[in-house]
Amino acid sequence: MPGVTVFPRGDGVWLKCQFHAHTTNSDGDPTPAGLCDHYLRAGFDVLAITDHWHVTEHVCEGLVVMPCSELSARCDNPWPEAEAEVLALGVSVLPEVRDYFPTIEALAAWIREHGGAPYLCHPYWSGLGPQHYLEAPSLVGLEVYNAGSDVTQGNGLSSVHWDDILSRGATPFAIATDDSHHAGQDSRLGWTMVHAAERSGEAVVEALLHGQAYASSGPVIHDLQLDGDEVEVRCSPARSVFLRSGAWGGGVVQADPFAMPYLGRILLRNDDGLITAARFSAPEYWRWGRIEVDDVRGRRAWSNPWRLDPT
Ligand SMILES: [Zn+2]
């Protein structure tokens, strides 16, 4: 189609990334070497070890191990500890004092000052509302899917939280993660595909700062193109493809020939009748959009959002 490719932009390499996993250096089961070996064997290219208030470094041939830690800030959520957590992706140092940052914004700004990409952890699990994100403009994004929360408590999906924030004018990018503490039992369930300039931690941080990634628990998003106010997506074989655009917006196409499409049409199917390309026209009220792809096993991929009304 004669559209503009919004994702991926430019040349680059695809990297399968795990951005949230714990070792014996905080509250995880595996040693750093064991965790690296686990993700290397699982086909990952990049691992950020995210021990709480600890930068776990480990050299593992074949795997890019990014510096990272999981840090905490005070906030007025309903937790007894009134705490929110943020991933300091790409930051190899720790704050001088191990103590809660006074606000999420103070924490996110510290991560940016140290060259990292701050992503807010599990908004649903942390009991966070849109205001918590909006009050921290230094944040780059959030975990739309946190598999650890989902496996243990069924509250790992934060897509409604994400849309609430998008509808209020901010544009968070999203990652999916394992938040693994018991690798092998709560791992390989959520990951992020990054389109980076090269296979390095620095290039991954750069891509995360600019949204050149998508989150997934299974499906693949090959590319997104905008053509006027229409959008076209190519993906791995899908049962359903959604255009998300917040309240009163959005559309869907489904592989089931008896299911009604809304604001979209299927462009390509594979031999099993599953969707591999779809096109959506603009909902009446839309100011932003993003794509979700569901496969036959109910697994999902989430594109990053784009805006029609830059704010
Ligand atoms: Zn964690």
Short mmCIF file of C-alpha atoms and ligand atoms in Angstrom, two decimals:
data_model
loop_
_atom_site.label_atom_id
_atom_site.label_comp_id
_atom_site.label_asym_id
_atom_site.label_seq_id
_atom_site.Cartn_x
_atom_site.Cartn_y
_atom_site.Cartn_z
CA MET A 1 0.00 0.00 0.00
CA PRO A 2 1.23 3.56 -0.58
CA GLY A 3 1.24 4.43 3.08
CA VAL A 4 3.83 5.59 5.61
CA THR A 5 5.48 2.89 7.65
CA VAL A 6 5.15 3.89 11.29
CA PHE A 7 6.70 0.69 12.55
CA PRO A 8 9.40 -0.48 12.20
CA ARG A 9 11.24 2.65 11.06
CA GLY A 10 14.52 2.40 9.17
CA ASP A 11 17.09 -0.37 9.10
CA GLY A 12 17.68 -2.50 12.13
CA VAL A 13 17.72 -5.92 13.71
CA TRP A 14 14.88 -7.63 15.55
CA LEU A 15 15.80 -8.63 19.08
CA LYS A 16 13.71 -10.80 21.40
CA CYS A 17 14.06 -9.14 24.78
CA GLN A 18 13.24 -10.05 28.36
CA PHE A 19 13.15 -6.88 30.42
CA HIS A 20 12.00 -8.13 33.83
CA ALA A 21 13.43 -11.13 35.70
CA HIS A 22 14.90 -11.73 39.15
CA THR A 23 17.78 -13.76 40.58
CA THR A 24 19.13 -14.73 43.99
CA ASN A 25 20.45 -11.17 44.22
CA SER A 26 16.90 -10.17 45.20
CA ASP A 27 13.81 -12.35 45.47
CA GLY A 28 14.33 -14.80 42.58
CA ASP A 29 15.24 -18.50 42.61
CA PRO A 30 17.91 -18.78 39.91
CA THR A 31 21.49 -17.59 40.11
CA PRO A 32 22.49 -14.93 37.58
CA ALA A 33 24.28 -17.61 35.53
CA GLY A 34 21.23 -19.88 35.70
CA LEU A 35 18.86 -17.10 34.61
CA CYS A 36 21.07 -16.14 31.67
CA ASP A 37 21.36 -19.76 30.59
CA HIS A 38 17.59 -20.17 30.82
CA TYR A 39 16.83 -17.22 28.55
CA LEU A 40 19.64 -18.01 26.14
CA ARG A 41 18.27 -21.54 25.69
CA ALA A 42 14.78 -20.08 25.24
CA GLY A 43 15.94 -18.13 22.21
CA PHE A 44 16.19 -14.66 23.69
CA ASP A 45 18.71 -12.12 22.39
CA VAL A 46 18.60 -9.65 25.27
CA LEU A 47 18.06 -9.99 29.03
CA ALA A 48 17.72 -7.20 31.58
CA ILE A 49 18.16 -8.66 35.07
CA THR A 50 15.95 -6.53 37.28
CA ASP A 51 16.81 -7.35 40.85
CA HIS A 52 15.33 -4.95 43.40
CA TRP A 53 17.80 -2.17 44.21
CA HIS A 54 20.63 -4.26 42.77
CA VAL A 55 22.40 -4.15 39.41
CA THR A 56 23.20 -7.78 38.61
CA GLU A 57 25.96 -7.99 36.03
CA HIS A 58 26.78 -11.21 34.25
CA VAL A 59 28.60 -12.02 31.04
CA CYS A 60 26.88 -14.65 28.90
CA GLU A 61 28.08 -15.49 25.43
CA GLY A 62 25.26 -15.23 22.91
CA LEU A 63 23.06 -13.09 25.16
CA VAL A 64 23.17 -9.31 25.56
CA VAL A 65 22.81 -8.74 29.30
CA MET A 66 21.64 -5.16 29.84
CA PRO A 67 22.29 -3.33 33.08
CA CYS A 68 19.08 -2.73 35.00
CA SER A 69 17.44 -2.70 38.41
CA GLU A 70 13.89 -2.41 39.72
CA LEU A 71 13.50 0.68 41.89
CA SER A 72 10.64 1.97 44.02
CA ALA A 73 8.88 5.23 44.72
CA ARG A 74 6.19 6.31 47.13
CA CYS A 75 2.76 6.99 45.69
CA ASP A 76 -0.81 7.25 46.89
CA ASN A 77 -2.02 3.88 45.66
CA PRO A 78 -4.02 1.61 47.95
CA TRP A 79 -1.06 -0.65 48.76
CA PRO A 80 -0.12 -0.92 52.44
CA GLU A 81 3.37 0.17 51.39
CA ALA A 82 2.11 2.95 49.07
CA GLU A 83 4.72 1.92 46.53
CA ALA A 84 5.17 1.94 42.76
CA GLU A 85 7.99 0.21 40.92
CA VAL A 86 9.91 1.28 37.82
CA LEU A 87 12.45 -0.57 35.66
CA ALA A 88 15.70 1.37 35.21
CA LEU A 89 16.48 -0.18 31.82
CA GLY A 90 20.05 0.50 30.73
CA VAL A 91 21.24 2.05 34.01
CA SER A 92 24.33 0.44 35.53
CA VAL A 93 24.43 2.41 38.78
CA LEU A 94 22.18 2.66 41.82
CA PRO A 95 20.99 5.68 43.79
CA GLU A 96 23.42 6.59 46.56
CA VAL A 97 20.86 5.84 49.24
CA ARG A 98 18.62 2.79 49.14
CA ASP A 99 15.36 4.44 49.97
CA TYR A 100 12.07 5.12 48.23
CA PHE A 101 12.08 8.00 45.80
CA PRO A 102 9.52 10.54 47.04
CA THR A 103 7.54 10.39 43.78
CA ILE A 104 7.35 8.31 40.60
CA GLU A 105 8.50 11.38 38.66
CA ALA A 106 11.62 11.77 40.83
CA LEU A 107 12.47 8.13 40.15
CA ALA A 108 11.80 8.33 36.42
CA ALA A 109 13.80 11.55 36.10
CA TRP A 110 16.76 9.93 37.92
CA ILE A 111 16.68 7.06 35.40
CA ARG A 112 16.59 9.47 32.45
CA GLU A 113 19.48 11.48 33.92
CA HIS A 114 21.50 8.28 34.00
CA GLY A 115 20.80 7.44 30.35
CA GLY A 116 18.12 4.82 30.92
CA ALA A 117 14.58 4.13 29.81
CA PRO A 118 12.12 4.20 32.73
CA TYR A 119 9.14 1.85 32.30
CA LEU A 120 6.44 1.70 34.96
CA CYS A 121 5.88 -1.85 36.28
CA HIS A 122 2.53 -3.66 36.36
CA PRO A 123 0.06 -0.75 36.76
CA TYR A 124 -2.89 -3.07 37.50
CA TRP A 125 -1.00 -5.13 40.07
CA SER A 126 0.32 -1.94 41.70
CA GLY A 127 -3.14 -0.39 41.91
CA LEU A 128 -2.15 2.62 39.82
CA GLY A 129 -4.50 4.95 37.98
CA PRO A 130 -3.86 7.18 34.97
CA GLN A 131 -2.95 10.10 37.22
CA HIS A 132 0.09 8.25 38.53
CA TYR A 133 1.47 8.01 35.00
CA LEU A 134 0.43 11.53 34.01
CA GLU A 135 2.18 12.99 37.05
CA ALA A 136 5.48 11.42 35.93
CA PRO A 137 6.25 12.86 32.47
CA SER A 138 9.80 11.42 32.55
CA LEU A 139 8.35 7.92 32.19
CA VAL A 140 8.79 6.43 28.72
CA GLY A 141 6.25 3.66 29.03
CA LEU A 142 4.67 0.91 31.06
CA GLU A 143 4.27 -2.85 31.26
CA VAL A 144 1.06 -3.61 29.39
CA TYR A 145 1.52 -7.27 30.28
CA ASN A 146 3.35 -8.63 33.32
CA ALA A 147 3.24 -12.42 33.21
CA GLY A 148 4.26 -12.94 36.84
CA SER A 149 1.21 -11.02 38.08
CA ASP A 150 -0.96 -12.84 35.58
CA VAL A 151 0.24 -16.31 36.53
CA THR A 152 -0.15 -15.74 40.25
CA GLN A 153 -3.14 -13.40 40.51
CA GLY A 154 -4.67 -12.87 37.08
CA ASN A 155 -3.99 -9.12 37.12
CA GLY A 156 -1.03 -8.81 34.79
CA LEU A 157 -2.86 -7.10 31.92
CA SER A 158 -2.91 -3.29 32.07
CA SER A 159 -4.30 -2.41 28.64
CA VAL A 160 -7.27 -0.49 30.08
CA HIS A 161 -4.88 1.53 32.23
CA TRP A 162 -2.80 2.22 29.10
CA ASP A 163 -5.82 3.41 27.09
CA ASP A 164 -6.95 5.62 29.94
CA ILE A 165 -3.58 7.37 29.88
CA LEU A 166 -3.60 7.66 26.07
CA SER A 167 -7.04 9.23 26.16
CA ARG A 168 -5.77 11.84 28.60
CA GLY A 169 -3.02 13.03 26.27
CA ALA A 170 0.18 11.16 27.23
CA THR A 171 1.66 8.54 24.92
CA PRO A 172 3.22 5.70 26.88
CA PHE A 173 5.08 3.02 24.99
CA ALA A 174 4.55 -0.53 26.20
CA ILE A 175 6.55 -3.64 26.93
CA ALA A 176 5.52 -7.15 27.93
CA THR A 177 7.64 -8.97 30.49
CA ASP A 178 7.86 -12.12 32.57
CA ASP A 179 8.72 -10.54 35.94
CA SER A 180 10.05 -14.02 36.54
CA HIS A 181 11.07 -15.10 40.04
CA HIS A 182 11.05 -18.86 39.40
CA ALA A 183 12.48 -19.20 35.87
CA GLY A 184 11.01 -22.23 34.17
CA GLN A 185 7.68 -21.86 35.99
CA ASP A 186 6.85 -18.19 35.40
CA SER A 187 8.97 -17.37 32.38
CA ARG A 188 8.87 -17.22 28.57
CA LEU A 189 5.31 -15.89 28.82
CA GLY A 190 5.73 -12.19 28.00
CA TRP A 191 8.48 -10.48 26.02
CA THR A 192 9.24 -7.46 23.88
CA MET A 193 10.42 -7.48 20.26
CA VAL A 194 12.74 -4.53 19.74
CA HIS A 195 13.79 -3.16 16.37
CA ALA A 196 17.24 -1.80 17.22
CA ALA A 197 20.01 -0.25 15.15
CA GLU A 198 22.36 -3.00 16.31
CA ARG A 199 22.63 -5.89 18.74
CA SER A 200 23.68 -3.97 21.83
CA GLY A 201 22.19 -2.79 25.10
CA GLU A 202 22.71 0.85 24.13
CA ALA A 203 20.80 0.38 20.87
CA VAL A 204 17.98 -1.37 22.73
CA VAL A 205 17.62 1.55 25.15
CA GLU A 206 17.58 3.97 22.22
CA ALA A 207 14.84 1.93 20.53
CA LEU A 208 12.83 1.79 23.77
CA LEU A 209 13.05 5.58 24.14
CA HIS A 210 11.55 5.95 20.64
CA GLY A 211 8.95 3.18 20.75
CA GLN A 212 10.60 0.95 18.17
CA ALA A 213 9.23 -2.20 19.77
CA TYR A 214 6.09 -4.19 20.38
CA ALA A 215 4.97 -6.31 23.31
CA SER A 216 3.93 -9.93 22.91
CA SER A 217 2.88 -13.13 24.62
CA GLY A 218 3.01 -14.99 21.30
CA PRO A 219 2.01 -13.28 18.02
CA VAL A 220 4.30 -11.34 15.69
CA ILE A 221 3.60 -7.86 14.30
CA HIS A 222 5.58 -7.44 11.09
CA ASP A 223 4.75 -3.82 10.34
CA LEU A 224 2.23 -1.02 10.60
CA GLN A 225 1.51 1.50 7.86
CA LEU A 226 -0.62 4.62 7.95
CA ASP A 227 -2.36 5.79 4.80
CA GLY A 228 -4.21 8.99 5.54
CA ASP A 229 -6.37 8.07 8.48
CA GLU A 230 -6.37 4.37 7.65
CA VAL A 231 -3.98 1.84 9.13
CA GLU A 232 -2.77 -1.47 7.78
CA VAL A 233 -1.09 -4.22 9.79
CA ARG A 234 0.71 -7.40 8.78
CA CYS A 235 1.04 -10.07 11.44
CA SER A 236 1.51 -13.76 12.19
CA PRO A 237 -1.66 -15.85 11.66
CA ALA A 238 -4.33 -14.32 13.89
CA ARG A 239 -7.78 -15.21 15.14
CA SER A 240 -8.61 -11.53 15.72
CA VAL A 241 -7.01 -8.17 15.05
CA PHE A 242 -8.15 -5.09 16.96
CA LEU A 243 -7.71 -1.40 16.37
CA ARG A 244 -7.76 0.15 19.85
CA SER A 245 -8.63 3.81 20.11
CA GLY A 246 -10.07 4.25 23.58
CA ALA A 247 -13.62 4.84 24.66
CA TRP A 248 -16.10 4.98 21.73
CA GLY A 249 -13.28 4.12 19.31
CA GLY A 250 -11.70 1.07 17.78
CA GLY A 251 -12.54 -1.74 15.43
CA VAL A 252 -12.04 -5.46 14.93
CA VAL A 253 -11.73 -8.14 12.29
CA GLN A 254 -12.03 -11.83 13.11
CA ALA A 255 -11.04 -14.95 11.22
CA ASP A 256 -14.44 -16.50 11.93
CA PRO A 257 -16.38 -15.78 8.71
CA PHE A 258 -19.61 -15.40 10.71
CA ALA A 259 -18.17 -12.75 13.05
CA MET A 260 -19.02 -9.18 12.17
CA PRO A 261 -16.10 -6.92 11.26
CA TYR A 262 -16.19 -3.37 12.54
CA LEU A 263 -14.31 -0.54 10.83
CA GLY A 264 -11.89 -3.06 9.35
CA ARG A 265 -11.44 -5.60 6.63
CA ILE A 266 -9.24 -8.64 6.19
CA LEU A 267 -6.68 -8.26 3.41
CA LEU A 268 -4.94 -11.63 3.61
CA ARG A 269 -5.59 -15.03 5.17
CA ASN A 270 -3.33 -18.07 5.40
CA ASP A 271 -4.39 -21.56 4.27
CA ASP A 272 -6.16 -22.11 7.61
CA GLY A 273 -8.24 -18.98 7.16
CA LEU A 274 -6.34 -17.04 9.81
CA ILE A 275 -5.68 -13.32 9.31
CA THR A 276 -2.21 -12.22 8.19
CA ALA A 277 -3.04 -8.68 7.04
CA ALA A 278 -5.86 -6.29 7.92
CA ARG A 279 -6.82 -2.69 7.29
CA PHE A 280 -8.88 -0.35 9.45
CA SER A 281 -10.55 2.96 8.73
CA ALA A 282 -10.69 5.72 11.29
CA PRO A 283 -13.20 5.63 14.12
CA GLU A 284 -15.24 8.80 14.43
CA TYR A 285 -13.64 10.09 17.62
CA TRP A 286 -10.11 8.83 17.30
CA ARG A 287 -7.08 10.82 18.32
CA TRP A 288 -4.71 7.89 18.70
CA GLY A 289 -4.57 4.24 17.74
CA ARG A 290 -2.78 1.04 18.51
CA ILE A 291 -3.11 -2.54 17.28
CA GLU A 292 -3.67 -5.80 19.16
CA VAL A 293 -3.29 -9.23 17.53
CA ASP A 294 -4.73 -12.40 19.08
CA ASP A 295 -3.68 -15.89 17.98
CA VAL A 296 -5.69 -19.12 18.18
CA ARG A 297 -4.27 -19.87 21.64
CA GLY A 298 -5.47 -16.56 23.03
CA ARG A 299 -1.99 -15.11 23.16
CA ARG A 300 -1.65 -11.44 22.22
CA ALA A 301 0.69 -8.85 20.72
CA TRP A 302 0.37 -5.11 21.39
CA SER A 303 1.78 -2.50 19.00
CA ASN A 304 2.91 0.83 20.31
CA PRO A 305 0.45 3.70 19.81
CA TRP A 306 0.57 6.46 17.25
CA ARG A 307 -1.14 9.83 17.51
CA LEU A 308 -3.18 11.82 15.05
CA ASP A 309 -3.21 14.88 17.31
CA PRO A 310 0.35 15.37 18.57
CA THR A 311 0.17 16.63 22.14
ZN ZN B 1 9.99 -7.44 39.51
#
